[in-house]
PDB file of C-alpha atoms in Angstrom:
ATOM      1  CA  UNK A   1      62.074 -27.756 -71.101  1.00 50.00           C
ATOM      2  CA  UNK A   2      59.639 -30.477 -70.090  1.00 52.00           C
ATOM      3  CA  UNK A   3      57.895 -27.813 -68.417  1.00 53.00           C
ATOM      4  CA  UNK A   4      57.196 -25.147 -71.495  1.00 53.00           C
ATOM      5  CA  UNK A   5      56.421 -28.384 -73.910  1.00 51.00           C
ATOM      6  CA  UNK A   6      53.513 -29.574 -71.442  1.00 52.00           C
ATOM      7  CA  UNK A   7      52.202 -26.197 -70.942  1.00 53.00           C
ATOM      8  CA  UNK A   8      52.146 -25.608 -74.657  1.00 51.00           C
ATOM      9  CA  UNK A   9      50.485 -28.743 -75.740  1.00 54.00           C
ATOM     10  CA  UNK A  10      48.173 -28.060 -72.760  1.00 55.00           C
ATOM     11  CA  UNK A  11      47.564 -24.495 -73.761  1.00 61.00           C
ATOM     12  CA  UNK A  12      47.254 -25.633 -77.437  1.00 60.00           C
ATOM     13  CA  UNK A  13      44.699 -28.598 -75.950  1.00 61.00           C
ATOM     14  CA  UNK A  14      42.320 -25.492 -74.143  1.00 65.00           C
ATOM     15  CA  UNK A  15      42.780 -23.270 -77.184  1.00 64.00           C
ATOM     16  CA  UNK A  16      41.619 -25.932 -79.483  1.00 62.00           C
ATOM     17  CA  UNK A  17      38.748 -26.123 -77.400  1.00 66.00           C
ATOM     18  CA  UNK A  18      37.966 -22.820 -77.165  1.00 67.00           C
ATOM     19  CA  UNK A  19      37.286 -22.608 -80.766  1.00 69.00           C
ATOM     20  CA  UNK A  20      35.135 -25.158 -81.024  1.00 69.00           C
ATOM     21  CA  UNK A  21      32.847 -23.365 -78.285  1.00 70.00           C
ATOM     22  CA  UNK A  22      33.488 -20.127 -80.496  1.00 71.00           C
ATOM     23  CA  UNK A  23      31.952 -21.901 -83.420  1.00 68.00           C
ATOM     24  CA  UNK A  24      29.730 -23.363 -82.138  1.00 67.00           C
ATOM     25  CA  UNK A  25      28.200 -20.369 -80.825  1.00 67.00           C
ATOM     26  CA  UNK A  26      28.630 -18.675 -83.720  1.00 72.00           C
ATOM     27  CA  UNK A  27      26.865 -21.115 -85.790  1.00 67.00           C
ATOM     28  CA  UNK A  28      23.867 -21.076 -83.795  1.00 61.00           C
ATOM     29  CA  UNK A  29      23.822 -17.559 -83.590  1.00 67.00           C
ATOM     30  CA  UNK A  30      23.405 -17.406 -87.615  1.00 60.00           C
ATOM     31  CA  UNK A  31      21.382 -20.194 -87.795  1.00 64.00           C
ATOM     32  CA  UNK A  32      19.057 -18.006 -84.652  1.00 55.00           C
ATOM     33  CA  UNK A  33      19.145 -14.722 -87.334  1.00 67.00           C
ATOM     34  CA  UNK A  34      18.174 -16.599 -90.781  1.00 57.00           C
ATOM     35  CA  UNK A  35      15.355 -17.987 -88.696  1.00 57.00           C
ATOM     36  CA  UNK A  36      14.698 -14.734 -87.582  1.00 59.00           C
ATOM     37  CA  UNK A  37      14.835 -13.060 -91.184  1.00 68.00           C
ATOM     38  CA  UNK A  38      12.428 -15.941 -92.612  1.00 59.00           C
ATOM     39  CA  UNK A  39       9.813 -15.570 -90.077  1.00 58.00           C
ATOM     40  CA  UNK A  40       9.920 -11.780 -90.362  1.00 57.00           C
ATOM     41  CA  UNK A  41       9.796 -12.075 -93.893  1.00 53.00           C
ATOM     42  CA  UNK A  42       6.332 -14.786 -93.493  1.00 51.00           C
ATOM     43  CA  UNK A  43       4.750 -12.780 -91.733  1.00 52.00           C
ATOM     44  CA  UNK A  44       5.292  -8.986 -93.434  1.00 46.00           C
ATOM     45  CA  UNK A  45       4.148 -11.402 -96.667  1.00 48.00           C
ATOM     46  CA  UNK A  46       1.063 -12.348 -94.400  1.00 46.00           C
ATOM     47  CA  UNK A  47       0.267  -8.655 -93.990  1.00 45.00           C
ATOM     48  CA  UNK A  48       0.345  -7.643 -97.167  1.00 46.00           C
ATOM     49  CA  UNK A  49      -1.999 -10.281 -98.692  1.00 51.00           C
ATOM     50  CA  UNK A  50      -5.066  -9.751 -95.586  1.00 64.00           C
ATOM     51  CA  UNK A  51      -5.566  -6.134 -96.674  1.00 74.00           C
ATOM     52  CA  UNK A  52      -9.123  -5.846 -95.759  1.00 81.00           C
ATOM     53  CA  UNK A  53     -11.711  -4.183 -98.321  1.00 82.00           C
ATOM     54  CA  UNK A  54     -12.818  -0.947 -98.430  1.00 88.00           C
ATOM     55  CA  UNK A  55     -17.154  -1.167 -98.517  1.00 92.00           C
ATOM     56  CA  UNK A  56     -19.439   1.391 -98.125  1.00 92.00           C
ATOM     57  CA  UNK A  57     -23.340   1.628 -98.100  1.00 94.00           C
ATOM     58  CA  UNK A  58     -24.046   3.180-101.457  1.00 93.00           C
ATOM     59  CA  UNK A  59     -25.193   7.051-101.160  1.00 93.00           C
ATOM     60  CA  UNK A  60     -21.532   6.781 -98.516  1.00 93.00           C
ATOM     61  CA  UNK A  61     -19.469   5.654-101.525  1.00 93.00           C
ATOM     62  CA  UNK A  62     -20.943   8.502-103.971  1.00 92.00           C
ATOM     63  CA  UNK A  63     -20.379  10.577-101.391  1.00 92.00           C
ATOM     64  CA  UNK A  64     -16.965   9.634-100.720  1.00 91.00           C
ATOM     65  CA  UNK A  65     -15.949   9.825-104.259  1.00 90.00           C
ATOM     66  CA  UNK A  66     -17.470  13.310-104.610  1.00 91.00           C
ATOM     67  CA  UNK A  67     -15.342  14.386-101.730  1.00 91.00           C
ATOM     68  CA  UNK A  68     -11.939  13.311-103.367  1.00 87.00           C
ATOM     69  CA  UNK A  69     -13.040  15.364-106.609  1.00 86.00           C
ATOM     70  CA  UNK A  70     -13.193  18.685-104.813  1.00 85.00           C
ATOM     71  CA  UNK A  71     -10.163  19.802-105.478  1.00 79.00           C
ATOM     72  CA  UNK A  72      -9.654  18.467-108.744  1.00 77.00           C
ATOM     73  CA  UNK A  73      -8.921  19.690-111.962  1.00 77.00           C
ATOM     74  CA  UNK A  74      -9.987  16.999-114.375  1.00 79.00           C
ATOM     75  CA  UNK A  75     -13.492  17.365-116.390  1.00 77.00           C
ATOM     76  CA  UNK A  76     -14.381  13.440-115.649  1.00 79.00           C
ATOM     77  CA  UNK A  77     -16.466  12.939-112.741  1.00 85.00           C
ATOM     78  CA  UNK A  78     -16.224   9.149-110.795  1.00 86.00           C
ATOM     79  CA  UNK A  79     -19.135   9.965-108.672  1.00 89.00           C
ATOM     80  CA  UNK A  80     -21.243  11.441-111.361  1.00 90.00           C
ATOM     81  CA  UNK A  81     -20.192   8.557-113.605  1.00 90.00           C
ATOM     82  CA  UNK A  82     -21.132   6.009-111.209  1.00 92.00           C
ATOM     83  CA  UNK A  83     -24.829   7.860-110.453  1.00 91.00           C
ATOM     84  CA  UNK A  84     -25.308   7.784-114.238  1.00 91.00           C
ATOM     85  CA  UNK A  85     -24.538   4.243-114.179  1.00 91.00           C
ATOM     86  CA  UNK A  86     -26.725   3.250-111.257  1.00 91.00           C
ATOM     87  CA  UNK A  87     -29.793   5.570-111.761  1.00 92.00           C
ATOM     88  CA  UNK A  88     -29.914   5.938-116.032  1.00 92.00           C
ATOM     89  CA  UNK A  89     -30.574   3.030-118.294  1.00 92.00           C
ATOM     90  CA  UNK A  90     -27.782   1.315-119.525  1.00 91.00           C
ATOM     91  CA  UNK A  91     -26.974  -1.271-122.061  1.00 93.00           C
ATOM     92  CA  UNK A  92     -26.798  -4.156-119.685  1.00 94.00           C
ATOM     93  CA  UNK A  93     -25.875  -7.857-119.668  1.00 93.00           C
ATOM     94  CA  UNK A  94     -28.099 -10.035-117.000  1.00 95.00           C
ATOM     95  CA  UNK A  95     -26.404 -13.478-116.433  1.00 92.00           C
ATOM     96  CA  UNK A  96     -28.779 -15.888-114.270  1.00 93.00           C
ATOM     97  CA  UNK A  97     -28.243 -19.791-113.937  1.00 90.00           C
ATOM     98  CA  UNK A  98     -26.209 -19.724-117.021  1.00 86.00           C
ATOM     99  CA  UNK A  99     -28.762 -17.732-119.185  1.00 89.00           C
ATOM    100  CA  UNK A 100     -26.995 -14.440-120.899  1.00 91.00           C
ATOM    101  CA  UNK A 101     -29.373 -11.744-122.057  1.00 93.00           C
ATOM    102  CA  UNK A 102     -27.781  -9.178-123.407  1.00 92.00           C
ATOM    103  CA  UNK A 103     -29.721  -5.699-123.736  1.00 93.00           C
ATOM    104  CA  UNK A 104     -27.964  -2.919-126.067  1.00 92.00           C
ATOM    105  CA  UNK A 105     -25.004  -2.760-127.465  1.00 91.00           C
ATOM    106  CA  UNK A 106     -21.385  -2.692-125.838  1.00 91.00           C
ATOM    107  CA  UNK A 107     -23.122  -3.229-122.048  1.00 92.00           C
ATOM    108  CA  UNK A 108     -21.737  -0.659-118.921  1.00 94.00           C
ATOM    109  CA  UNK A 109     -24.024  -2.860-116.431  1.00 95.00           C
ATOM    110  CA  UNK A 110     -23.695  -6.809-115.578  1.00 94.00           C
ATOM    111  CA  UNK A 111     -26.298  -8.180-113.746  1.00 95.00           C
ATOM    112  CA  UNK A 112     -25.809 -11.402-111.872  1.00 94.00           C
ATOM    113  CA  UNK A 113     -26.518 -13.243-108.563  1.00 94.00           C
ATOM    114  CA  UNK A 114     -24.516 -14.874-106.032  1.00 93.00           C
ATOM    115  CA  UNK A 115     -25.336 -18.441-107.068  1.00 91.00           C
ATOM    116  CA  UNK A 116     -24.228 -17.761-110.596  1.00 91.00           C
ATOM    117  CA  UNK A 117     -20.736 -15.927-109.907  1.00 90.00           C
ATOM    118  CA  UNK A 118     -18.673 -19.464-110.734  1.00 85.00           C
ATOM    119  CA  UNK A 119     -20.255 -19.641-113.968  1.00 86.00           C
ATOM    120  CA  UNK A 120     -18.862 -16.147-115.388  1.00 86.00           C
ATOM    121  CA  UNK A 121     -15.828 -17.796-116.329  1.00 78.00           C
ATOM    122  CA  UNK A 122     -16.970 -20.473-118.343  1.00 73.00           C
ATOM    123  CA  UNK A 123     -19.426 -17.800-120.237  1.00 74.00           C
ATOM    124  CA  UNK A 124     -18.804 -16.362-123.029  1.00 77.00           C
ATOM    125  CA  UNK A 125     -19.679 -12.570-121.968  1.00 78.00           C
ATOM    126  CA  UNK A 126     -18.369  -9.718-123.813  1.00 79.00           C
ATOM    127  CA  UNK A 127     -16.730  -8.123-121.203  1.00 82.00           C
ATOM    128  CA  UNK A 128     -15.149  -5.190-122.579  1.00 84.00           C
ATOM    129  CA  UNK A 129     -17.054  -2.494-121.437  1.00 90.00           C
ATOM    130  CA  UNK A 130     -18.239  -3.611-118.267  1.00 93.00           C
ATOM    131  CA  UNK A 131     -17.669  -0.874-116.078  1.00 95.00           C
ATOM    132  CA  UNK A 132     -20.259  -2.028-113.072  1.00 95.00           C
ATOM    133  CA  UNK A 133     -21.092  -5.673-111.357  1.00 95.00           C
ATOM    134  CA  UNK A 134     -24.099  -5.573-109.592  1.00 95.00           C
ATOM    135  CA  UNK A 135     -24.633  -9.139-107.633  1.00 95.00           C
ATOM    136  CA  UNK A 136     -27.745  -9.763-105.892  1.00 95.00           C
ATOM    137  CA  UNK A 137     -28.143 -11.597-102.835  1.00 94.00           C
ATOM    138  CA  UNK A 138     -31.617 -13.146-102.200  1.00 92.00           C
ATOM    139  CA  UNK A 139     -32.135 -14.940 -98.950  1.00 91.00           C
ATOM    140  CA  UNK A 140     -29.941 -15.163 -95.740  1.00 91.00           C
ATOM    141  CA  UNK A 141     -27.992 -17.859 -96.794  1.00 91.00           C
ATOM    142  CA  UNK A 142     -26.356 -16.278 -99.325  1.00 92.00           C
ATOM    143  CA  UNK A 143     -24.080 -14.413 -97.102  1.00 92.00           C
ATOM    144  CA  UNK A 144     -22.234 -17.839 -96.482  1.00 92.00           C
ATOM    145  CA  UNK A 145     -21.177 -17.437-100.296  1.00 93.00           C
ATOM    146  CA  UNK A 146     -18.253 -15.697-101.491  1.00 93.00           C
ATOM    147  CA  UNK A 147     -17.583 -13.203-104.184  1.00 94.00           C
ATOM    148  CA  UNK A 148     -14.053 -14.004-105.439  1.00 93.00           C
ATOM    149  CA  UNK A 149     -12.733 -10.731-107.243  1.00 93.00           C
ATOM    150  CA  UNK A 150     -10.605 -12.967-109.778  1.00 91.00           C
ATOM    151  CA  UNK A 151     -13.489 -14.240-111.327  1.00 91.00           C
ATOM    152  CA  UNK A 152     -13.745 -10.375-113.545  1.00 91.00           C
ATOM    153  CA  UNK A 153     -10.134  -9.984-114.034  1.00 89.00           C
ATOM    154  CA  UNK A 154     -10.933 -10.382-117.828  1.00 88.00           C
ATOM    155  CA  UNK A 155     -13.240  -7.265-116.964  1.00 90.00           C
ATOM    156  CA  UNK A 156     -10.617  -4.604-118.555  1.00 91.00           C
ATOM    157  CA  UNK A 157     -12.978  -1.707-117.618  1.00 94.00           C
ATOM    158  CA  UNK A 158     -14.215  -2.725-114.458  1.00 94.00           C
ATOM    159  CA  UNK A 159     -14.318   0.147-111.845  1.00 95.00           C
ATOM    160  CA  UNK A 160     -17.605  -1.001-109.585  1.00 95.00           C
ATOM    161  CA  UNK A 161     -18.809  -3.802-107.481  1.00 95.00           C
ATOM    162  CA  UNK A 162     -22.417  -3.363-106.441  1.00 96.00           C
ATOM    163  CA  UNK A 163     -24.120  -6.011-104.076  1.00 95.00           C
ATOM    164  CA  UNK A 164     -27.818  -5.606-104.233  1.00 95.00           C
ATOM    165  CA  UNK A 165     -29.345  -7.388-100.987  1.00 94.00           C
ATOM    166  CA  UNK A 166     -32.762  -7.481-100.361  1.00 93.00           C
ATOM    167  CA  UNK A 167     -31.953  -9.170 -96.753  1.00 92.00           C
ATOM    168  CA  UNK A 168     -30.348  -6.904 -94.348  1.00 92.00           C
ATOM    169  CA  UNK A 169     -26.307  -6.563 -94.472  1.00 91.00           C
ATOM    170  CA  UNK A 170     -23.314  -4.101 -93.200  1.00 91.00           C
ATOM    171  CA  UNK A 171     -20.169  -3.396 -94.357  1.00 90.00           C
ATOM    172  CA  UNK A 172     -18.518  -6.358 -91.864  1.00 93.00           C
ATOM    173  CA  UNK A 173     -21.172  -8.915 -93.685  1.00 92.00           C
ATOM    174  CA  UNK A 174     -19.749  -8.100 -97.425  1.00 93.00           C
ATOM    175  CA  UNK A 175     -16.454  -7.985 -95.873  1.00 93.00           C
ATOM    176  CA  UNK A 176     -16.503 -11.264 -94.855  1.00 93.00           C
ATOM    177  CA  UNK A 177     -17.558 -12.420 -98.522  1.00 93.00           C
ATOM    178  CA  UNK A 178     -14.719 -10.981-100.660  1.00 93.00           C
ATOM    179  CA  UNK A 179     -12.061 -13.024-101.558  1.00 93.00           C
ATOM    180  CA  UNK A 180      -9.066 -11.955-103.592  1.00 92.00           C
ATOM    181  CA  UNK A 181      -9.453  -8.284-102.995  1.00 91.00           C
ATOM    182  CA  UNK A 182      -8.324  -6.106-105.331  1.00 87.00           C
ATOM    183  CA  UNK A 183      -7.829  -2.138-104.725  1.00 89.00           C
ATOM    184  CA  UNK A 184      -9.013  -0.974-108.326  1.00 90.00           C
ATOM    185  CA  UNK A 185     -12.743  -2.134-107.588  1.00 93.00           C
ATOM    186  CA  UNK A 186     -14.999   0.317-105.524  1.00 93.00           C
ATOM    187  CA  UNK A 187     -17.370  -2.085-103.591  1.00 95.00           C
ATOM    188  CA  UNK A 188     -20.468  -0.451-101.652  1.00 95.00           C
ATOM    189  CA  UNK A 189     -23.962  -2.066-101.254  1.00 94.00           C
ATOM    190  CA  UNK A 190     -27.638  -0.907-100.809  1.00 94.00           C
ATOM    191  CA  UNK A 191     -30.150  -3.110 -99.207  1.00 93.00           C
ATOM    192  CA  UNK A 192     -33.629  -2.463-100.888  1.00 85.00           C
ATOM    193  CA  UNK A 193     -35.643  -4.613-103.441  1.00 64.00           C
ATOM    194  CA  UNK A 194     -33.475  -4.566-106.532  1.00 49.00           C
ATOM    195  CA  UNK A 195     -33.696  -5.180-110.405  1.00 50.00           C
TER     196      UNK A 195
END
């Protein structure tokens, strides 16, 4: 009897054991998946916010907008919208170092340059109608600035961003300046003399 009561608490001693490897391993092995699942989760959050924007050269982006209108049905034209905006005289708003002139009423067209972008905020602009931004940029050094898109979220028409560089740019050089992208803005550029 000595014999099976030995072998039993011996048996009982290895078992005991045993489970504690079990859970141990078991243990790590969750704590190895929800570290898993939280980095997966970082960085599919990482992709989602470095969407990079869509910019065109201007005559590209009318182009491009006439091309998704082929086949459609509706009466209202982006493309010939945005050519009536850019080439026909608008009621406009021109906002330079912190001076608003405001030309015509309920303005389509804001006018503004890259050194005065933090001050739209603090403005009081009527916004309402704004359908078009056009920035200017005026030396080199301005393409060190940014252009933060939250600055016209109070822009409830906004459609257009247009940067109006008299230096020479390319799409990668405006790309580089937008922060806070948002999908609903078109951006495109020209590089010419400007307003």
């Amino acid at each position: 009897m000595k014999k099976n009561t030995s072998n039993l608490i011996v048996n009982l001693k290895n078992n005991f054991i045993s489970i504690q490897k079990t859970l141990f391993l078991t243990k790590n092995r969750v704590i190895l998946i929800l570290v898993f699942i939280f980095y997966s989760a970082t960085i599919s959050a990482q992709n989602t916010n470095s969407v990079t924007p869509q910019v065109m050269e201007v005559s590209a982006y009318i182009s491009y907008l006439k091309s998704l209108e082929l086949n459609s049905t509706t009466s209202f034209s982006n493309a010939q919208n945005l050519e009536d905006l850019l080439n026909n005289v608008q009621p406009s708003i021109y906002f330079y170092s912190g001076v608003i002139k405001t030309y015509g009423e309920n303005a389509k067209n804001f006018y503004t340059d890259i050194s005065s972008l933090n001050g739209i905020s603090s403005a009081s602009l009527l916004k309402n109608n704004i359908e078009i931004v056009i920035i200017k940029l005026d030396k080199a050094s301005d393409l060190n600035s940014s252009i933060d898109l939250s600055l016209f979220s109070s822009f409830t028409k906004l459609k257009y961003i247009y940067i109006l560089s008299s230096i020479s740019v390319v799409d990668q050089d405006i790309i580089k300046m937008i922060q806070n992208y948002d999908e609903q803005y078109g951006i495109f550029y020209k590089v010419g003399k400007g307003e």
